[in-house]
Coordinates of C-alpha atoms in Angstrom, one line a residue:
X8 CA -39.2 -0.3 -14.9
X9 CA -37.4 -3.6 -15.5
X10 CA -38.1 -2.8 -19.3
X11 CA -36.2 0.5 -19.5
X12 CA -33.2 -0.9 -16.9
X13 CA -32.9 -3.6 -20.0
X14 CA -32.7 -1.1 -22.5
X15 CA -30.1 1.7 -20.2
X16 CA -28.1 -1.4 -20.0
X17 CA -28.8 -2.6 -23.8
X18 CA -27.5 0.9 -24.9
X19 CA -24.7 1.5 -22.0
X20 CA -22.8 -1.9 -21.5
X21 CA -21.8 -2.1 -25.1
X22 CA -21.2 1.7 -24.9
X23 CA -18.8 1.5 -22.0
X24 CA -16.8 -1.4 -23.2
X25 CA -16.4 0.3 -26.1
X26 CA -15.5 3.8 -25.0
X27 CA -13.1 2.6 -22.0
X28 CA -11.0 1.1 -24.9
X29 CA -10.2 4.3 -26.0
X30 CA -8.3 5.3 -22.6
X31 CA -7.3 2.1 -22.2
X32 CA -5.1 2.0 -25.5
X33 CA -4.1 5.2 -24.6
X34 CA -2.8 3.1 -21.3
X35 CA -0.9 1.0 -23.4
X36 CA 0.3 3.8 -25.0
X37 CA 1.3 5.4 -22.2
X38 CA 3.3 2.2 -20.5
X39 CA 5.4 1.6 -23.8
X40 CA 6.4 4.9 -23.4
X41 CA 6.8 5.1 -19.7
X42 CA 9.0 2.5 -19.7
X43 CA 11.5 3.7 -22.0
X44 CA 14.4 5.0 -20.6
X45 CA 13.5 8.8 -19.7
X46 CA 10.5 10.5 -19.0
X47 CA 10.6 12.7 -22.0
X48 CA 9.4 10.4 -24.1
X49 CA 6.5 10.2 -22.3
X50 CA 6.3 13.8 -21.6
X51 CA 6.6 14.6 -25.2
X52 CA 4.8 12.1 -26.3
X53 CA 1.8 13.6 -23.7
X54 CA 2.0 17.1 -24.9
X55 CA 1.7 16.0 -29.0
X56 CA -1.3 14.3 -28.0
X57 CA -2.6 16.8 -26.6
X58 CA -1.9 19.2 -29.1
X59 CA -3.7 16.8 -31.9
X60 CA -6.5 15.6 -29.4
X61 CA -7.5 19.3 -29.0
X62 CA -9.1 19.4 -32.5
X63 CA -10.8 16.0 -32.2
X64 CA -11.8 16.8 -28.7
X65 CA -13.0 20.7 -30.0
X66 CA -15.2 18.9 -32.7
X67 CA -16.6 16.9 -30.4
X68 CA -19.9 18.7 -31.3
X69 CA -19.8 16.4 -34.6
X70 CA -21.0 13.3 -32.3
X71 CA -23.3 15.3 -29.9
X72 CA -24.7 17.0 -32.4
X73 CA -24.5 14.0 -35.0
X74 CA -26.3 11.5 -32.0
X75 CA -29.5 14.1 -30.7
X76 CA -30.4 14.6 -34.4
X77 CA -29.9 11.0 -35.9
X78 CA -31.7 9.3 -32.6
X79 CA -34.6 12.4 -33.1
X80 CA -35.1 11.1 -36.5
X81 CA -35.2 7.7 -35.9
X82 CA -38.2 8.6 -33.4
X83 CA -39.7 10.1 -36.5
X84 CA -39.0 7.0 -38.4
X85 CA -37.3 9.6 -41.2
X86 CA -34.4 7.6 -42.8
X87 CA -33.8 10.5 -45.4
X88 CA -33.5 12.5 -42.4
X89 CA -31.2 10.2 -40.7
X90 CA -29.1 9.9 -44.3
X91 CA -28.8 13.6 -44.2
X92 CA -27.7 14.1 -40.2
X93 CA -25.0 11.6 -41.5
X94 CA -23.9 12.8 -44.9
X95 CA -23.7 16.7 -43.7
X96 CA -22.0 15.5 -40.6
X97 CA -19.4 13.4 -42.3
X98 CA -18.8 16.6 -44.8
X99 CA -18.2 18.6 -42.6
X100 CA -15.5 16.5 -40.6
X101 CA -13.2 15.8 -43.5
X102 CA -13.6 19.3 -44.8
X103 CA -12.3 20.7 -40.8
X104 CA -9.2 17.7 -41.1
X105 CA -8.3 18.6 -44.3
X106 CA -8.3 22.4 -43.6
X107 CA -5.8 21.6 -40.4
X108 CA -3.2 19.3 -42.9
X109 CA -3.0 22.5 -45.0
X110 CA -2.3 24.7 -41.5
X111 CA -0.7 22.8 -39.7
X112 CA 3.1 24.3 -39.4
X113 CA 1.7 27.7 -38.4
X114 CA -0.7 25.7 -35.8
X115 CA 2.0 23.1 -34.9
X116 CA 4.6 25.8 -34.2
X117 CA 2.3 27.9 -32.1
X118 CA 0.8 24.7 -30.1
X119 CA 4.7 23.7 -29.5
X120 CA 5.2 27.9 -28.1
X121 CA 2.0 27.6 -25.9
X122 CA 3.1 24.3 -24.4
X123 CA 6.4 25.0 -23.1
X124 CA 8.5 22.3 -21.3
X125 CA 12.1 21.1 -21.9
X126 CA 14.0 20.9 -25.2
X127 CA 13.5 17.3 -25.3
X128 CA 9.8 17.5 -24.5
X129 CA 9.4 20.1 -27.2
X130 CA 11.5 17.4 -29.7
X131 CA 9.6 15.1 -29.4
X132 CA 5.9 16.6 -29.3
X133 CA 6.8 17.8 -32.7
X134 CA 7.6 14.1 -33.9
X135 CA 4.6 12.6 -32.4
X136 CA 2.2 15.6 -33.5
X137 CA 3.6 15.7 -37.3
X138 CA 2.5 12.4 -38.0
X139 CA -1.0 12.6 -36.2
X140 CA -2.1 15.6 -37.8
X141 CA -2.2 13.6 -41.4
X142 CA -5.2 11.5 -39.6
X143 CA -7.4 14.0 -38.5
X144 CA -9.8 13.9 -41.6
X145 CA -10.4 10.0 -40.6
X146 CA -10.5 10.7 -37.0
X147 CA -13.6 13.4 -37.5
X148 CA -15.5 11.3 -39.7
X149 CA -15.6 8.7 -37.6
X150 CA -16.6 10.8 -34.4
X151 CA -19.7 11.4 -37.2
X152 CA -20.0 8.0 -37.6
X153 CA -20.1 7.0 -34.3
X154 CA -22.5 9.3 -33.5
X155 CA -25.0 8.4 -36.2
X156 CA -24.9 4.8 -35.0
X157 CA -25.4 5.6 -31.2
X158 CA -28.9 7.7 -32.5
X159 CA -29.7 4.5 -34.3
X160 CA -29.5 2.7 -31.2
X161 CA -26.8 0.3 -32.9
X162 CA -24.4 0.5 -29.5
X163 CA -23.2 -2.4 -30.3
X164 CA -22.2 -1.5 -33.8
X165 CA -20.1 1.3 -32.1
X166 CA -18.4 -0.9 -29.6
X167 CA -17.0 -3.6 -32.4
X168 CA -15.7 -0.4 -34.6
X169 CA -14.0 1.1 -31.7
X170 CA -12.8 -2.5 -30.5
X171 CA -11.5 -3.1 -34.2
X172 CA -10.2 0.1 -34.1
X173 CA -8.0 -0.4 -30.8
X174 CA -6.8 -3.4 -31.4
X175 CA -5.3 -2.2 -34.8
X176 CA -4.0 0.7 -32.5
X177 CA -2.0 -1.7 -30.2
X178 CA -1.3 -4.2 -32.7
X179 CA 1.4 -1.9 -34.3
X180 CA 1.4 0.2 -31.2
X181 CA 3.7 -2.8 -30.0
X182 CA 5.1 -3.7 -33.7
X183 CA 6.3 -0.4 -34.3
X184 CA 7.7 0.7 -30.4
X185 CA 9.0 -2.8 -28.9
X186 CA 10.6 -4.8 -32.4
X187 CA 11.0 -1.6 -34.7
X188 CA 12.4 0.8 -32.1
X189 CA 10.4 3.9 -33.4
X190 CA 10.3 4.9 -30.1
X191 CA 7.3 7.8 -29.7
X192 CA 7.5 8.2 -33.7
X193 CA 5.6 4.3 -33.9
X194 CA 3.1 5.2 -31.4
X195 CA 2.2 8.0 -33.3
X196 CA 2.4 6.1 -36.6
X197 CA 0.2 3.1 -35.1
X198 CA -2.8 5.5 -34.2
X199 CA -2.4 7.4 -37.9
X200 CA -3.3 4.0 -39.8
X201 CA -5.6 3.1 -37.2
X202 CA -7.9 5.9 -37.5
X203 CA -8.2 5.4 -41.3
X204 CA -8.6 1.7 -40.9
X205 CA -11.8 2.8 -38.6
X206 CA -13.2 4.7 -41.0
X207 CA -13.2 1.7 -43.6
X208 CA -14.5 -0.1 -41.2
X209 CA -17.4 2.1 -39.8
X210 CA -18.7 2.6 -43.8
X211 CA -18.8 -1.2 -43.6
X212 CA -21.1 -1.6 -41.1
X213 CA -23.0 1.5 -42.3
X214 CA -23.3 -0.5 -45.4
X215 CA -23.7 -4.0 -44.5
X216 CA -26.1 -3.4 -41.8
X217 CA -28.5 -2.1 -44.4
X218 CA -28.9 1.4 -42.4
X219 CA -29.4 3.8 -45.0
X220 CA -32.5 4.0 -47.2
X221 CA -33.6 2.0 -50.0
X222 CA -32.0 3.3 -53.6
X223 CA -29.1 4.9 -51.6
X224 CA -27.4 6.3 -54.9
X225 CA -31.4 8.2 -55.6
X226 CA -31.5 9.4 -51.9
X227 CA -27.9 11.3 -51.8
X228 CA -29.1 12.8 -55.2
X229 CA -32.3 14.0 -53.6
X230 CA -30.4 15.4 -50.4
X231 CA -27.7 16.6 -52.3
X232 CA -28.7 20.2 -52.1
X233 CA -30.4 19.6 -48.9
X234 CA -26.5 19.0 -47.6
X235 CA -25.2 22.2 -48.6
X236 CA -28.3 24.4 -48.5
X237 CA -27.2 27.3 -46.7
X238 CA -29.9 27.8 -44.5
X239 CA -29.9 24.1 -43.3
X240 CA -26.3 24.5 -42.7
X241 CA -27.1 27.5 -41.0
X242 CA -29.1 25.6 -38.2
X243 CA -26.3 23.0 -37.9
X244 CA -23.8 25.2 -37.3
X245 CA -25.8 27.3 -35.2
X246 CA -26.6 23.7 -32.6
X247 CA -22.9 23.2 -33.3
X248 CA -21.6 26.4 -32.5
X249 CA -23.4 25.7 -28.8
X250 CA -21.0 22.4 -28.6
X251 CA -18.4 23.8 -29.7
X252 CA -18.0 26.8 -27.5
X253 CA -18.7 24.0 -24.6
X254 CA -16.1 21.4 -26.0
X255 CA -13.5 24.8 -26.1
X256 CA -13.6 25.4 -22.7
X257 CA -13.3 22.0 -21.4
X258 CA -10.2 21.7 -24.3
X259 CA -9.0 25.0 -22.1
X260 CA -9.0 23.0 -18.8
X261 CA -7.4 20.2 -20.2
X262 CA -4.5 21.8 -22.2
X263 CA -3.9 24.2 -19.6
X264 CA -3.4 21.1 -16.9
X265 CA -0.9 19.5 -19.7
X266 CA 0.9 22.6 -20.4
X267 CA 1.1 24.0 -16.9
X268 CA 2.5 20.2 -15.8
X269 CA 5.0 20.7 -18.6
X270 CA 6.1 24.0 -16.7
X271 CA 6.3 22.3 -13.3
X272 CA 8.7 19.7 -14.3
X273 CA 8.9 16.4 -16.9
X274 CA 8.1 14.3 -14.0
X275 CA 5.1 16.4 -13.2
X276 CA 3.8 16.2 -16.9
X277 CA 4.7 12.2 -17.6
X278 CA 3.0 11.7 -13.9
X279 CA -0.4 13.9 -15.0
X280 CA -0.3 11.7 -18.2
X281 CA -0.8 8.7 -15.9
X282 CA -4.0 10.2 -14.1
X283 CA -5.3 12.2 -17.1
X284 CA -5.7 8.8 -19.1
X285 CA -7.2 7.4 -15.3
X286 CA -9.6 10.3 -15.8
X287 CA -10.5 9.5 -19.1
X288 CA -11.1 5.6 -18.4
X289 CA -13.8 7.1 -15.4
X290 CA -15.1 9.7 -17.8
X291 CA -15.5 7.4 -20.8
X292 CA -16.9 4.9 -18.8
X293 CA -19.6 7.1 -17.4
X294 CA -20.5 8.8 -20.5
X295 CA -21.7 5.1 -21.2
X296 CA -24.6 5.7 -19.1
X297 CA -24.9 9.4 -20.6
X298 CA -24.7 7.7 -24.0
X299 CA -28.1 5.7 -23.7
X300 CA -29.3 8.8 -21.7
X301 CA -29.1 10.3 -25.4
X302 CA -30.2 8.2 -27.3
X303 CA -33.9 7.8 -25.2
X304 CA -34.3 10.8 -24.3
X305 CA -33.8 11.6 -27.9
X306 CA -35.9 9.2 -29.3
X307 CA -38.6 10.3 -26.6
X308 CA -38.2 13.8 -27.6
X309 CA -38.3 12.6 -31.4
X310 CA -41.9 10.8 -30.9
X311 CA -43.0 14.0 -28.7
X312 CA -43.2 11.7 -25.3
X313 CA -41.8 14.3 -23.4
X314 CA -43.5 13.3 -20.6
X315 CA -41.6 9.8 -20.1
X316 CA -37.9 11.6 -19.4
X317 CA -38.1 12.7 -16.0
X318 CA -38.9 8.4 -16.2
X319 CA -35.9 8.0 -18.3
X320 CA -33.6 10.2 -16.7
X321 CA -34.2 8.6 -12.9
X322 CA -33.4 5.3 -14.3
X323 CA -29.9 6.4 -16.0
X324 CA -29.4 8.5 -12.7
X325 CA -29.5 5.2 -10.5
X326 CA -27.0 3.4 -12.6
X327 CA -24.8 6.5 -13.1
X328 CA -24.3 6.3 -9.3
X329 CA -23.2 2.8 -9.6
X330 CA -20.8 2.7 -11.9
X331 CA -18.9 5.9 -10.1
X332 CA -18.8 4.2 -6.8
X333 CA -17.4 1.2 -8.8
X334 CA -14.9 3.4 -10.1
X335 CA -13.9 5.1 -7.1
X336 CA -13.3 1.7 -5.5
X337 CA -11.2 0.3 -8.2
X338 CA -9.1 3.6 -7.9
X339 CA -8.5 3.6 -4.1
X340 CA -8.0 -0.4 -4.1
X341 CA -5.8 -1.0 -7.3
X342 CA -4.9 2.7 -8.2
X343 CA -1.2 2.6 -6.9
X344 CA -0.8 -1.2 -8.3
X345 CA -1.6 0.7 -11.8
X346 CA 0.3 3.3 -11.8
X347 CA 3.2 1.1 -11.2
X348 CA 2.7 -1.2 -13.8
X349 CA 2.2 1.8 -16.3
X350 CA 5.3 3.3 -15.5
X351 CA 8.9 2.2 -13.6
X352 CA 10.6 5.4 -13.5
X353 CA 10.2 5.7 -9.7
X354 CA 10.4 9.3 -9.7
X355 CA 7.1 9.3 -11.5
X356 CA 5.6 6.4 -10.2
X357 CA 5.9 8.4 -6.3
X358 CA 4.8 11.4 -8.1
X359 CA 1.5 10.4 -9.6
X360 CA 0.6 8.2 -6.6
X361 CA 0.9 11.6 -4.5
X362 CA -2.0 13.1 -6.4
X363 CA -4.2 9.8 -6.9
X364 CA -6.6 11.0 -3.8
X365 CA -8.2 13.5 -6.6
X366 CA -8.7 10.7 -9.3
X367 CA -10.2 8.2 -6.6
X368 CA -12.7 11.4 -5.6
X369 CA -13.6 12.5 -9.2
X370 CA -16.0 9.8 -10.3
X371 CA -18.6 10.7 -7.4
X372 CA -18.3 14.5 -8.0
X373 CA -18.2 14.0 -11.5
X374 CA -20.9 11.4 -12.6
X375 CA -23.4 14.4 -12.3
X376 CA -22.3 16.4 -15.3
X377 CA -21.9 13.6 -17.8
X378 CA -25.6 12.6 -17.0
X379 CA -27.1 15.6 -17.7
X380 CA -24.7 16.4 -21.0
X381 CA -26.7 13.3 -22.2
X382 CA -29.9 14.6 -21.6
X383 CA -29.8 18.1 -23.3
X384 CA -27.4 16.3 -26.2
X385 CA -30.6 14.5 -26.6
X386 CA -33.1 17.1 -26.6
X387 CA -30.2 18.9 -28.6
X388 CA -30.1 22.2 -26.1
X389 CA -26.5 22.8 -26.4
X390 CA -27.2 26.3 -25.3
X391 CA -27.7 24.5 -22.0
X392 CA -24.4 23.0 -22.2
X393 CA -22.5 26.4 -23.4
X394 CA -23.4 28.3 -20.7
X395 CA -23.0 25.6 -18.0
X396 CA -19.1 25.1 -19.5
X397 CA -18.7 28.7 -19.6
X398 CA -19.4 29.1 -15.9
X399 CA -17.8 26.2 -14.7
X400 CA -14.8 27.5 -16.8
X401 CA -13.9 30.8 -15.6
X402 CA -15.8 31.4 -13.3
X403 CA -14.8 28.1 -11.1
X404 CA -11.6 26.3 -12.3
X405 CA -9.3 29.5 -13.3
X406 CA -10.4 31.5 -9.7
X407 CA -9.5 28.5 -8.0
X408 CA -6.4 27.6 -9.3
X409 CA -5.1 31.6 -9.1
X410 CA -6.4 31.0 -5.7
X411 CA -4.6 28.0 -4.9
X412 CA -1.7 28.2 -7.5
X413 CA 0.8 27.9 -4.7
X414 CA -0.1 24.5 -4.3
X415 CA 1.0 23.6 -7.5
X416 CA -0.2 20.3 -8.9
X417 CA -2.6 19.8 -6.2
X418 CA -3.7 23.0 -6.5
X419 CA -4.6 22.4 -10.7
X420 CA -6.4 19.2 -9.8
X421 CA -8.2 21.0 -6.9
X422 CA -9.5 23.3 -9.6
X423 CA -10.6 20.8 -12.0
X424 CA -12.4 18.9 -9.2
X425 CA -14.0 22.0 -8.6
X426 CA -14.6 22.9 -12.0
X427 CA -16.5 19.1 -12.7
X428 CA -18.4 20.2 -9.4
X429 CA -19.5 23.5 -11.0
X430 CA -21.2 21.8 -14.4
X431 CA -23.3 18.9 -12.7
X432 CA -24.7 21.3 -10.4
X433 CA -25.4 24.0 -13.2
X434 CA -26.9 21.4 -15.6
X435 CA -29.1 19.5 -12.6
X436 CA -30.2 23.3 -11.3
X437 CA -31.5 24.1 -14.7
X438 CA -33.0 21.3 -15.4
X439 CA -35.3 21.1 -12.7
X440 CA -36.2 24.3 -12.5
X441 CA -36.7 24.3 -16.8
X442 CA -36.7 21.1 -18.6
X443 CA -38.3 19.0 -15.8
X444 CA -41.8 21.3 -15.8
X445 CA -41.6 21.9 -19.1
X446 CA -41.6 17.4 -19.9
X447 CA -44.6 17.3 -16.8
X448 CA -47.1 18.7 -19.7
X449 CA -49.0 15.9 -21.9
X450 CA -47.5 15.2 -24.7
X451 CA -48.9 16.8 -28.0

């Protein structure tokens, strides 16, 4: 027992510093912006994110799908295997970020229709987004890269590239906003060079690190058609066509929160920036535990122990219960002191401290669907995860919020609590009654 505790926490601590910086800078990001003079900025600034975070959020399956197959072959000790999960998986996210650069006025201007809001908002959602979109090939490699390192268990590999990676981010986040006065055009700028300077940095560790076979230059030439072989690509896009129709939905719920706020007011949207990057710090924190989650049960499933992840999967659900309580604490102790040192534009300070009740309540009810993500991203049954999302989606959070739409704000976080609800209970009633039998049996 004390044995697998020390490897959760090997895999999760290093996970979860490294993933809360990512909400963290977007924080920062938020509070040089909120404290500019109007709350457009921040608004606009919100809404451009959003419109550019949609596509790295949608290929999201690029890491799930990248981390269940790269930590799967490292249980089969295959490190042509492993090469290949990362070269197709790296393809294929530069190809996707290069095919959005050539599109993006037509998706830009439609994005810009969808989301509404004021003039200014508008204004300045197009700034931020028009620079952004010229780093989404780096940004998709790296979720690739990121992904293949967390299967290799190398967490802590992941947690210095994202650090390095954040740090660059604030570096000219405050360079380019406080002493050049580029205003939401620098934050946008600072997070464009950041994501390529990530990328570098990822290859290095690849490299340096000594992670890929011997006679790396022989090995690409051997996978070479292995990479673009239609029927292998074929099964990849088929696991990733499971993700992807679960990371759309969730991409639904989030956007239509942004753009609805947009519709309610600017102080409504610049206060839902606030909580939605207080959301993300809880949601990037837990996925730390779902993170080595993953990569075990992966492994496990990889060596055919299938009988050790019921083991496994108690372990990560004891510290998964943890770290929300911690959570929910820090939210309901320090939560309005936050909010007021992101922001001083009292009108949006009042408002997002009216709706903080639902971010202090989220961690408990949500901790249960980022645990069992993990597990079926590492036994790579995104089907699973599809049809969980899918329900949760529209058959939970849109019927409530039509239901309670009179409520306004409170009623959109109402359905998104109920929505988080809807896909822990889905995933844990499936797997017991499924996947738990099923890893019971000896293994072969």
């Amino acid at each position: 027992m004390k044995n697998l505790d020390r490897q959760i926490v090997a895999l999760a601590i290093p996970m979860i510093l490294s993933n809360i910086t990512v909400p963290l800078l977007g924080l920062v990001d938020t509070a040089v912006i909120g404290h500019l003079s109007h709350a457009y900025y921040l608004g606009g600034s919100t809404v451009g994110a959003m419109i550019i975070t949609f596509i790295t959020w949608l290929c999201g399956f690029l890491r799930m799908s990248t981390t269940g197959l790269s930590a799967q072959a490292l249980g089969q000790n295959d490190r042509q295997q492993s090469l290949l999960v990362l070269t197709r998986g790296v393809f294929v996210g530069l190809t996707i970020g290069l095919c959005l650069i050539l599109l993006q006025v037509p998706y830009l201007q439609l994005s810009l229709w969808l989301a509404g809001g004021s003039e200014q908002v508008q204004f300045y959602a197009q700034q931020y987004a028009e620079i952004r979109i010229w780093g989404l090939p780096a940004a998709l490699a790296n979720i690739v890269v990121m992904g293949w390192l967390l299967g290799q268990h190398r967490a802590k590999a992941v947690m210095w590239l994202l650090i390095f990676t954040n740090l660059v981010n604030l570096s000219l986040d405050l360079l380019f906003v406080l002493v050049f006065q580029w205003q939401v055009q620098g934050v946008a700028a600072a997070t464009l060079i950041a994501e390529y300077s990530g990328l570098l940095a990822g290859a290095v560790i690849i490299i340096k690190g000594r992670l890929l076979p011997d006679g790396i230059y022989h090995s690409f030439i051997k996978l070479r058609t292995r990479v673009f072989s239609s029927n292998e690509l074929l099964s990849y896009f088929k696991l990733n066509r499971d993700i992807l129709i679960r990371t759309l939905c969730l991409e639904v719920c989030f956007i239509f929160i942004t753009f609805q706020g947009a519709r309610l007011g600017d102080n409504v949207v610049a206060a839902n920036a606030i909580l939605m990057n207080f959301l993300l710090l809880i949601s990037f924190g837990l996925d730390g535990i779902a993170n080595a989650a993953e990569a075990l049960i992966g492994k496990a499933w990889g060596e055919k122990k299938t009988q050790s992840i019921n083991y496994i999967l108690r372990r990560c659900t004891m510290w998964t219960v943890i770290f929300a309580i911690i959570y929910s604490l820090i939210f309901w102790i320090a939560g309005e002191m936050l909010i007021s040192t992101i922001s001083n534009i009292e009108a949006v300070v009042v408002m997002a401290t009216q709706y903080l009740p639902w971010i202090i309540l989220l961690p408990i009810i949500g901790c249960w669907c980022y645990l069992y993500d993990g597990v079926y991203v590492g036994i790579t049954r995104a089907d699973i995860m599809r049809n969980s999302m899918v329900i949760a989606t529209f058959g939970v959070f849109f019927p409530l919020w039509l239901l309670f739409s009179d409520y306004q704000n409170h009623g959109l976080w109402f359905a998104f609590t109920g929505f988080m609800a809807a896909r822990g209970a889905t995933l844990g009633w499936h797997y017991y009654q499924h996947i738990a039998i099923d890893t019971k049996k000896p293994a072969n």
